[in-house]
Amino acid sequence: MTLYARFAAHLDAALDALTVSGVLPAGLERRAVTVEPPRDTSHGDLATNAAMVLAKPAGTNPRALAEALSAELAKVPGVSGVSVAGPGFINLTLDDATWRGELEAIHADGADYGRSRVGEGITVNVEYVSANPTGPMHMGHCRGAVVGDALASLLEAVGHKVIREYYVNDAGGQVDVLARSAHLRYREALGEDIGEIPEGLYPGDYLVPVGRALAAEFGDRYVGKPESEWLVPFRQRAVAAMMALIKADLALLGIHHNRFASEAELQAEKKPEAAEAWLREHDLVYDGMLEAPKGETPEDWEPVELPLFRSTRFGDDQDRPIRKSNGSWTYFGADVAYHWQKAQEADQLIDIWGADHAGTVKRIVAAVQALTGGKTRFDVKLVQMVRLLRAGEPVKMSKRAGNFVTLADVVREVGKDVVRFTMLTRKADAQMDFDFAKVVEASKDNPVFYVQYAHARVHSLHRRAAEAGLVLPPADLSRLDTTELGLVKLAAQFPRVVEAAAAAREPHRIAFYLYDLAAEFHALWNMGNDDPSRRFLLPDDTALSAARLSLADAIGQIIRNGLAIMGVEAVEEMGG
């Protein structure tokens, strides 16, 4: 149990005591009661809003309730001070022994410190990347890939069973274009001069080996033949080749999905028809006319009766068609069936989408709500694009890839860990610049370097101690002073940060926290530059050295644990 959870339990016991004594009525709802660090650390170590939340439903004064609750909390072991602030906030100060105990807990739990079981028994499907299988991964896909993968790890850290899923859009018109582009390269492989790639086909050189493979398999069987003869086999093979390419690119980032769900298979198994039938049975789909688009006159608009999903019942601004006038499925109609399929085996769903899909969020949220009776939590996380820069200048596109920068090229230049960490240094829905020069810069302004450098410094202490011939006794944590225990207080927030980040579906919070922890560690380290007595290793005081090394090791452990959630390896040595 984390320190914050432990004191939340103490608070619950104190509230129970007040209920028994008649100060509080029985049955009060406590879900809004919190135990958290105060915004101003000078106020204490923990703060609770219990009196503010419970006073009104209890029919009492917040300040009076706070005073009564304070008297109970003062009895809790480890509490050295209780104060009431403002209209009724309660601040607790914990004794030094409590913080030394938390430092011991960090060492005892090791790689498990920060992990919890709050999500146990709940399966979450996280769908991310899901790029069209028409070419290699580019940097437009990278951020969503990292956010989704880190979020999946974060959810696993709090006990959820997680399904990492990729939805292969292999049933739309774009894969027919891929097949035609592959057929062109197939003819090229057989010796034909194809000239410039026609407008509307994929121009990238990545299709050249696909064309060669098709030529080796089929010879000239499909040269000069009508599209109806070769479109399906070429589409199947081209999609398979592109998915192999995509999986290889994702592997460079350390990303591996549990499942690849095929849109073509979904439709072949008649899943959209089943979803439509279920929705009609529950009066959630009807046959109706769409309103004319804005700006269209009656003469320009020919109304067609279509099956419409009643998305306005769930907050959307209009009902949405699930089929086109030719009877084929709309993107929305296929998506409805796909999400229905996912909801049948997962308790919660998360989609990671590019920000350009913002306009479709409301309708798919409405569909999931309808299909699950509102019982399935469903979050759509929108991820903004990344602007690539080199020393402040926009990066030129790649001709080989077909006018975009490949993810593989970026990873090979700066490394997987730099890419992953950088993608998590902003909220997913905030704009991001990725400057090749800045992400490898050895400065405090580069979070990747700053956090990794903190870990490398921790590791260096063991090397320095060995080089100095220091034989350290078991750590006596009572030697740590108030300044050093202040770092323990920040370290103790890690489990709480992990749980809060998982609940909010925001893995960037881990990166933010690690940066703050690294900053506090560096500040403590740098005190030794001005005052030698503040250094972590003191040859003349091995007992204090052992205590400080224990503190540093705990910080290193938390950095490793946080980086592991982010999918980043902690480095042990670096320059600077």
XYZ file of C-alpha atoms in Angstrom:
576
model
C 0.000 0.000 0.000
C 1.376 3.427 -0.960
C 1.968 6.118 1.638
C -0.952 8.144 0.272
C -3.271 5.126 0.275
C -2.172 4.324 3.819
C -3.053 7.783 5.073
C -6.310 7.735 3.104
C -7.150 4.620 5.134
C -6.217 6.473 8.346
C -8.517 9.307 7.263
C -11.338 6.819 6.650
C -10.837 5.404 10.146
C -10.927 8.931 11.623
C -14.192 9.645 9.783
C -15.591 6.348 11.053
C -14.707 7.417 14.598
C -16.542 10.720 14.139
C -19.551 8.822 12.785
C -19.601 6.517 15.808
C -19.371 9.499 18.174
C -22.267 11.238 16.388
C -20.283 14.164 14.974
C -21.047 12.886 11.450
C -24.212 11.150 10.247
C -23.892 7.625 8.874
C -23.850 6.906 5.143
C -22.043 10.024 3.879
C -20.624 9.672 0.349
C -16.813 9.968 0.611
C -15.706 9.498 -2.993
C -14.784 13.180 -3.394
C -12.534 13.110 -0.320
C -8.835 13.275 -1.239
C -5.440 12.924 0.415
C -2.710 14.616 -1.622
C 0.408 16.765 -1.347
C -0.426 20.393 -0.493
C 0.257 22.913 -3.260
C 2.545 24.830 -0.902
C 5.017 22.447 0.754
C 5.440 24.874 3.650
C 1.907 23.898 4.741
C 2.928 20.313 5.469
C 3.299 16.926 3.815
C -0.308 15.874 3.165
C -3.577 17.743 2.756
C -7.191 16.620 2.802
C -10.410 18.318 1.720
C -12.560 15.981 3.864
C -14.109 18.716 6.038
C -14.858 20.888 2.979
C -16.538 18.014 1.129
C -18.507 16.493 4.002
C -19.620 19.548 5.996
C -22.611 20.491 3.832
C -24.177 16.989 3.551
C -23.460 16.545 7.275
C -25.226 19.828 8.061
C -22.254 21.256 9.922
C -19.622 23.989 9.644
C -16.474 23.031 7.620
C -14.121 24.667 10.082
C -15.759 22.985 13.079
C -15.672 19.612 11.325
C -12.011 20.180 10.415
C -11.139 20.826 14.066
C -12.907 17.632 15.166
C -11.251 15.608 12.401
C -7.843 17.096 13.227
C -8.104 15.794 16.772
C -8.616 12.269 15.395
C -5.816 12.544 12.826
C -3.370 13.749 15.467
C -3.608 10.252 17.010
C -2.336 8.553 13.820
C 1.190 7.074 14.137
C 3.677 9.082 12.099
C 1.715 12.352 12.244
C 3.776 15.014 13.989
C 1.502 17.975 13.311
C -2.034 18.827 12.167
C -3.284 22.283 11.172
C -6.484 23.704 9.733
C -6.122 26.221 6.908
C -8.669 28.651 5.484
C -12.283 27.528 5.640
C -11.453 23.937 6.535
C -8.532 22.334 4.672
C -6.497 20.043 6.914
C -2.717 19.826 6.542
C -0.665 17.010 8.065
C 3.052 16.980 8.815
C 4.659 13.549 9.048
C 7.635 12.687 11.195
C 11.064 11.844 9.779
C 10.668 8.163 10.647
C 7.750 7.930 8.212
C 9.891 9.217 5.351
C 12.787 6.940 6.254
C 10.277 4.084 6.204
C 9.195 5.088 2.688
C 12.829 5.079 1.572
C 13.114 1.525 2.886
C 9.911 0.637 1.008
C 11.420 1.878 -2.265
C 14.383 -0.428 -1.776
C 12.216 -3.347 -0.667
C 9.833 -3.078 -3.629
C 12.558 -2.353 -6.183
C 11.208 -2.634 -9.724
C 7.676 -3.024 -8.314
C 7.693 0.320 -6.485
C 4.928 2.380 -8.077
C 3.014 -0.633 -9.363
C -0.408 -1.346 -7.880
C -3.473 -3.551 -8.239
C -6.172 -0.869 -8.407
C -7.031 -1.965 -11.950
C -7.050 -5.692 -11.263
C -9.917 -7.590 -12.871
C -10.503 -4.968 -15.559
C -9.483 -5.622 -19.177
C -8.632 -2.586 -21.297
C -8.303 -2.643 -25.084
C -5.884 0.035 -26.290
C -5.974 0.523 -30.049
C -3.119 2.606 -31.386
C -1.175 3.317 -34.562
C -3.673 1.624 -36.961
C -1.963 3.355 -39.879
C -3.293 2.476 -43.333
C -1.182 -0.423 -44.694
C -0.005 1.560 -47.696
C 3.636 2.279 -46.841
C 6.277 2.489 -44.127
C 5.637 4.283 -40.855
C 6.286 8.011 -40.960
C 6.748 10.523 -38.157
C 3.088 11.442 -38.370
C 2.372 7.993 -36.905
C 5.192 8.039 -34.357
C 3.677 10.121 -31.599
C 0.428 8.159 -31.422
C 2.421 4.920 -31.458
C 4.507 5.976 -28.459
C 1.589 7.472 -26.536
C -0.490 4.326 -27.057
C 2.306 1.947 -26.121
C 3.282 3.919 -23.003
C -0.372 4.162 -21.982
C -0.727 0.383 -22.323
C 2.311 -0.123 -20.058
C 0.956 2.437 -17.608
C -2.359 0.589 -17.377
C -0.523 -2.691 -16.832
C 1.435 -1.024 -14.013
C -1.801 -0.455 -12.080
C -3.024 -4.008 -12.578
C -5.155 -3.896 -15.721
C -5.068 -6.688 -18.266
C -4.265 -4.841 -21.500
C -4.899 -5.821 -25.113
C -2.608 -3.871 -27.431
C -4.476 -3.748 -30.738
C -3.795 -2.512 -34.263
C -6.770 -2.136 -36.614
C -5.707 -2.908 -40.167
C -7.751 -0.802 -42.602
C -7.488 -3.324 -45.431
C -10.991 -3.000 -46.908
C -11.090 0.572 -48.195
C -10.253 2.242 -51.475
C -6.713 3.077 -50.348
C -5.673 -0.604 -50.493
C -6.997 -0.853 -54.050
C -4.725 2.104 -54.880
C -1.899 0.190 -53.182
C -2.617 -2.866 -55.353
C -2.561 -0.730 -58.532
C 0.712 0.887 -57.413
C 2.189 -2.576 -56.766
C 1.020 -3.751 -60.216
C 2.923 -0.849 -61.767
C 6.086 -1.867 -59.899
C 5.441 -5.473 -60.923
C 5.506 -4.435 -64.581
C 8.648 -2.409 -63.898
C 10.313 -5.483 -62.351
C 9.543 -7.383 -65.551
C 11.457 -4.782 -67.579
C 8.776 -2.288 -68.570
C 9.707 1.417 -68.521
C 6.899 2.827 -66.377
C 8.124 6.450 -66.511
C 6.754 8.877 -63.914
C 4.381 7.411 -61.335
C 0.877 8.565 -62.352
C -0.988 10.971 -60.085
C -3.112 9.110 -57.550
C -0.770 6.133 -57.120
C 1.793 5.699 -54.316
C 5.165 6.886 -55.647
C 7.540 5.610 -52.934
C 10.464 3.329 -53.794
C 9.388 1.038 -50.931
C 7.057 -0.682 -53.440
C 9.947 -1.692 -55.719
C 10.744 -4.892 -53.749
C 7.020 -5.688 -53.624
C 6.906 -5.507 -57.418
C 9.950 -7.790 -57.657
C 8.360 -10.329 -55.316
C 5.163 -10.304 -57.399
C 7.179 -10.746 -60.602
C 9.051 -13.688 -59.062
C 5.788 -15.307 -57.971
C 3.599 -14.703 -61.014
C 5.988 -14.105 -63.900
C 4.184 -12.218 -66.685
C 0.791 -13.813 -65.982
C -0.856 -10.475 -65.113
C 0.810 -8.221 -67.684
C -1.836 -6.613 -69.887
C -4.622 -8.400 -68.032
C -7.758 -6.613 -66.786
C -7.699 -5.316 -63.212
C -10.479 -7.681 -62.202
C -8.062 -10.620 -62.596
C -5.173 -9.339 -60.469
C -6.587 -6.742 -58.053
C -7.456 -9.142 -55.217
C -4.221 -11.212 -55.146
C -2.083 -8.084 -55.581
C -3.998 -6.326 -52.809
C -3.547 -9.245 -50.422
C 0.170 -9.564 -51.061
C 0.832 -5.821 -51.036
C -1.029 -5.378 -47.730
C 0.920 -8.297 -46.209
C 4.202 -6.748 -47.384
C 3.250 -3.332 -45.978
C 2.225 -4.830 -42.630
C 5.589 -6.614 -42.426
C 7.254 -3.255 -43.089
C 5.108 -1.507 -40.477
C 5.778 -4.179 -37.839
C 9.514 -3.884 -38.478
C 9.324 -0.095 -38.111
C 7.349 -0.396 -34.868
C 9.863 -2.932 -33.551
C 12.563 -0.255 -33.918
C 10.539 1.724 -31.351
C 10.116 -1.321 -29.136
C 6.416 -1.573 -29.981
C 4.721 -4.950 -30.378
C 0.942 -5.352 -30.556
C -0.925 -8.357 -29.132
C -3.448 -8.323 -31.932
C -3.921 -7.144 -35.498
C -7.636 -6.896 -36.327
C -8.488 -6.877 -40.029
C -11.287 -4.710 -41.408
C -11.555 -7.046 -44.406
C -12.018 -10.059 -42.109
C -14.537 -8.129 -40.022
C -16.625 -7.533 -43.121
C -16.138 -11.067 -44.445
C -17.494 -12.401 -41.144
C -20.589 -10.163 -41.529
C -19.871 -8.344 -38.262
C -21.281 -5.012 -39.550
C -24.532 -6.768 -40.542
C -24.760 -8.275 -37.053
C -24.180 -4.889 -35.447
C -26.822 -3.287 -37.664
C -29.337 -5.993 -36.799
C -28.716 -5.517 -33.064
C -29.067 -1.745 -33.366
C -32.307 -2.043 -35.342
C -33.664 -4.457 -32.759
C -33.050 -1.803 -30.106
C -34.469 1.035 -32.246
C -31.051 2.624 -32.647
C -30.931 2.413 -36.461
C -33.723 3.522 -38.799
C -34.101 4.224 -42.526
C -34.222 7.953 -43.161
C -33.101 10.887 -45.288
C -30.008 12.938 -44.580
C -30.399 16.692 -44.563
C -28.770 18.551 -47.446
C -25.221 19.706 -46.620
C -24.884 23.382 -45.787
C -24.676 25.496 -48.918
C -26.383 22.910 -51.146
C -29.623 23.947 -52.890
C -32.524 21.499 -53.400
C -31.571 21.380 -57.087
C -28.017 20.214 -56.197
C -29.097 17.720 -53.575
C -30.773 14.404 -54.261
C -32.040 12.883 -50.996
C -31.429 9.152 -50.602
C -32.884 6.895 -47.946
C -30.092 5.422 -45.834
C -29.834 3.404 -42.611
C -29.081 6.033 -39.944
C -27.753 5.496 -36.429
C -29.573 7.571 -33.797
C -26.427 9.293 -32.571
C -28.386 12.440 -31.605
C -29.760 10.434 -28.665
C -26.238 10.379 -27.296
C -25.199 13.993 -27.808
C -24.192 14.050 -31.486
C -25.482 16.919 -33.631
C -27.059 14.667 -36.293
C -27.847 11.012 -36.973
C -25.161 9.202 -38.974
C -25.400 6.819 -41.950
C -23.857 3.382 -41.503
C -24.166 2.474 -45.196
C -23.630 4.365 -48.431
C -26.277 4.652 -51.151
C -24.647 1.717 -52.992
C -25.106 -0.498 -49.922
C -21.425 -0.604 -48.930
C -20.432 0.299 -45.391
C -19.430 3.815 -44.444
C -16.237 4.204 -42.406
C -18.506 4.868 -39.456
C -20.599 1.750 -40.092
C -17.493 -0.459 -40.175
C -16.120 1.283 -37.070
C -19.334 0.618 -35.176
C -18.987 -3.121 -35.813
C -15.295 -3.055 -34.913
C -15.896 -1.317 -31.578
C -18.760 -3.679 -30.822
C -16.364 -6.577 -31.369
C -13.794 -5.040 -29.011
C -16.372 -4.289 -26.318
C -17.404 -7.943 -26.164
C -14.128 -8.930 -24.515
C -12.859 -5.732 -22.882
C -14.343 -3.741 -20.012
C -12.826 -0.478 -21.216
C -11.768 0.804 -24.644
C -9.184 3.419 -25.573
C -8.527 4.686 -29.112
C -5.444 6.760 -29.938
C -6.260 8.908 -32.966
C -4.605 11.681 -34.902
C -6.065 15.121 -34.247
C -7.392 15.203 -37.826
C -10.054 12.683 -36.706
C -11.487 15.026 -34.059
C -14.715 15.473 -36.018
C -15.655 11.794 -35.715
C -15.124 11.407 -31.961
C -18.642 12.335 -30.908
C -20.351 9.830 -33.199
C -18.163 6.837 -32.293
C -18.474 7.640 -28.575
C -22.248 7.697 -29.109
C -22.118 4.320 -30.865
C -20.116 2.648 -28.102
C -22.453 4.092 -25.495
C -25.431 2.691 -27.417
C -23.894 -0.735 -28.024
C -22.796 -1.239 -24.408
C -25.612 0.493 -22.584
C -23.094 3.003 -21.264
C -21.345 0.286 -19.229
C -18.070 0.334 -21.166
C -15.727 3.219 -20.449
C -14.490 4.548 -23.779
C -11.817 7.207 -24.218
C -10.531 8.689 -27.461
C -7.142 10.359 -27.047
C -6.326 12.813 -29.829
C -2.662 13.237 -30.722
C -1.368 16.327 -32.486
C 1.097 16.096 -35.348
C 4.839 16.534 -34.849
C 6.762 19.199 -36.729
C 10.249 17.971 -37.644
C 13.071 20.491 -37.456
C 16.829 20.439 -37.815
C 18.431 23.296 -35.865
C 15.190 25.212 -36.162
C 14.660 24.630 -39.895
C 11.927 22.338 -41.296
C 13.264 18.927 -42.354
C 13.234 18.077 -46.045
C 11.068 15.185 -47.151
C 12.302 11.789 -48.308
C 11.868 10.894 -51.984
C 12.346 7.207 -51.310
C 9.449 7.148 -48.879
C 7.204 9.193 -51.128
C 7.442 12.714 -49.724
C 7.504 11.997 -45.992
C 10.113 11.349 -43.303
C 10.200 7.720 -42.191
C 10.082 6.721 -38.570
C 12.924 4.260 -39.207
C 15.265 7.018 -40.397
C 14.560 9.124 -37.305
C 15.041 6.223 -34.882
C 18.287 5.222 -36.551
C 19.604 8.781 -36.266
C 18.769 9.662 -32.649
C 17.835 6.315 -31.066
C 14.656 4.643 -29.829
C 14.863 6.014 -26.300
C 15.282 9.621 -27.385
C 12.300 9.346 -29.730
C 10.070 7.679 -27.142
C 10.927 10.016 -24.285
C 10.589 13.128 -26.438
C 7.140 12.083 -27.662
C 5.987 12.057 -24.029
C 7.328 15.481 -23.041
C 4.107 17.243 -24.064
C 0.450 16.502 -23.546
C -0.732 14.412 -26.477
C -3.174 17.079 -27.679
C -0.531 19.859 -27.632
C 1.527 20.797 -30.682
C 5.078 19.431 -30.699
C 8.332 20.346 -32.397
C 10.923 17.578 -32.755
C 14.271 19.236 -33.412
C 17.026 16.736 -34.224
C 19.629 19.051 -32.665
C 17.748 19.737 -29.423
C 16.658 16.166 -28.609
C 20.292 15.067 -28.313
C 21.522 18.265 -26.641
C 23.313 17.811 -23.293
C 21.405 20.458 -21.347
C 18.776 20.956 -18.669
C 16.415 22.129 -21.431
C 16.446 18.624 -22.912
C 14.332 16.412 -20.605
C 15.692 13.215 -22.164
C 19.263 14.118 -21.254
C 18.361 15.633 -17.886
C 16.577 12.536 -16.571
C 19.088 10.074 -18.025
C 21.953 12.126 -16.598
C 20.416 11.878 -13.123
C 20.372 8.086 -13.434
C 23.941 8.018 -14.763
C 25.063 10.141 -11.812
C 23.486 7.702 -9.370
C 25.275 4.824 -11.064
C 28.577 6.708 -10.998
C 28.510 6.868 -7.185
C 29.151 3.134 -6.905
C 32.077 3.388 -9.301
C 33.526 6.346 -7.409
C 33.128 4.598 -4.066
C 34.969 1.563 -5.421
C 37.717 3.714 -6.934
C 38.156 5.517 -3.588
C 38.302 2.186 -1.763
C 35.374 3.102 0.455
C 33.940 0.248 2.490
C 30.453 1.380 3.440
C 28.514 0.057 6.432
C 24.766 -0.740 6.285
C 22.845 2.489 5.718
C 21.731 4.313 8.850
C 18.926 6.449 7.432
C 18.732 8.555 10.612
C 21.807 10.364 9.254
C 19.721 11.943 6.479
C 18.765 15.545 7.207
C 15.661 17.585 6.376
C 16.949 18.605 2.931
C 17.675 15.011 1.949
C 14.343 13.772 3.304
C 12.702 16.444 1.142
C 13.871 14.424 -1.864
C 12.297 11.303 -0.328
C 8.984 13.171 -0.083
C 9.023 13.815 -3.822
C 10.096 10.227 -4.503
C 7.160 8.951 -2.426
C 4.740 10.634 -4.828
C 5.676 8.253 -7.654
C 3.039 5.552 -6.920
C 0.366 8.240 -6.656
C 1.498 9.809 -9.952
C 1.325 6.409 -11.681
C -2.238 5.769 -10.485
C -3.396 9.282 -11.371
C -1.767 9.121 -14.829
C -3.428 5.772 -15.525
C -6.843 7.034 -14.399
C -6.496 10.127 -16.614
C -5.025 8.121 -19.543
C -2.052 10.555 -19.623
C 1.366 8.843 -19.811
C 3.117 12.206 -20.256
C 2.624 12.741 -16.518
C 5.353 10.158 -15.891
C 7.819 12.141 -18.004
C 6.895 15.379 -16.219
C 7.344 13.750 -12.817
C 10.711 12.206 -13.726
C 11.957 15.595 -14.883
C 10.957 17.176 -11.554
C 12.564 14.322 -9.611
C 15.751 14.611 -11.658
C 15.814 18.381 -11.086
C 15.602 17.909 -7.298
C 18.308 15.246 -7.394
C 20.627 17.428 -9.492
C 20.025 20.351 -7.115
C 21.045 18.185 -4.146
C 24.075 16.909 -6.050
C 25.138 20.433 -7.016
C 25.086 21.568 -3.376
C 28.265 19.538 -3.035
C 29.998 21.766 -5.581
C 29.683 24.743 -3.212
C 29.863 22.873 0.082
C 32.020 19.697 0.119
C 30.187 18.460 3.224
C 27.031 18.091 1.086
C 28.627 15.608 -1.313
C 27.125 12.139 -1.556
C 30.426 10.400 -0.834
C 32.563 11.550 2.108
C 35.694 9.426 2.654
C 35.893 10.636 6.258
C 32.275 9.707 7.082
C 31.375 6.341 5.601
C 28.153 6.106 7.628
C 26.766 9.311 6.143
C 28.042 8.230 2.705
C 26.094 4.965 3.045
C 22.897 6.812 3.955
C 23.255 9.245 1.044
C 24.078 6.433 -1.369
C 20.929 4.647 -0.220
C 18.950 7.812 -1.009
C 20.588 8.130 -4.443
C 19.919 4.461 -5.232
C 16.243 4.933 -4.397
C 16.041 7.870 -6.822
C 17.762 5.763 -9.471
C 15.258 2.963 -8.873
C 12.289 5.283 -9.375
C 13.825 6.746 -12.534
C 14.261 3.213 -13.899
C 10.703 2.304 -12.958
C 9.292 5.422 -14.604
C 11.379 5.008 -17.735
C 10.281 1.371 -17.985
C 6.653 2.500 -18.158
C 7.661 4.893 -20.938
C 9.494 2.087 -22.769
C 12.853 3.783 -22.283
C 16.044 2.134 -21.009
C 17.947 3.908 -18.236
C 21.572 4.648 -19.154
C 24.410 4.037 -16.718
C 27.046 6.258 -18.291
C 27.008 9.419 -20.368
C 29.211 12.416 -21.005
C 28.825 15.778 -19.310
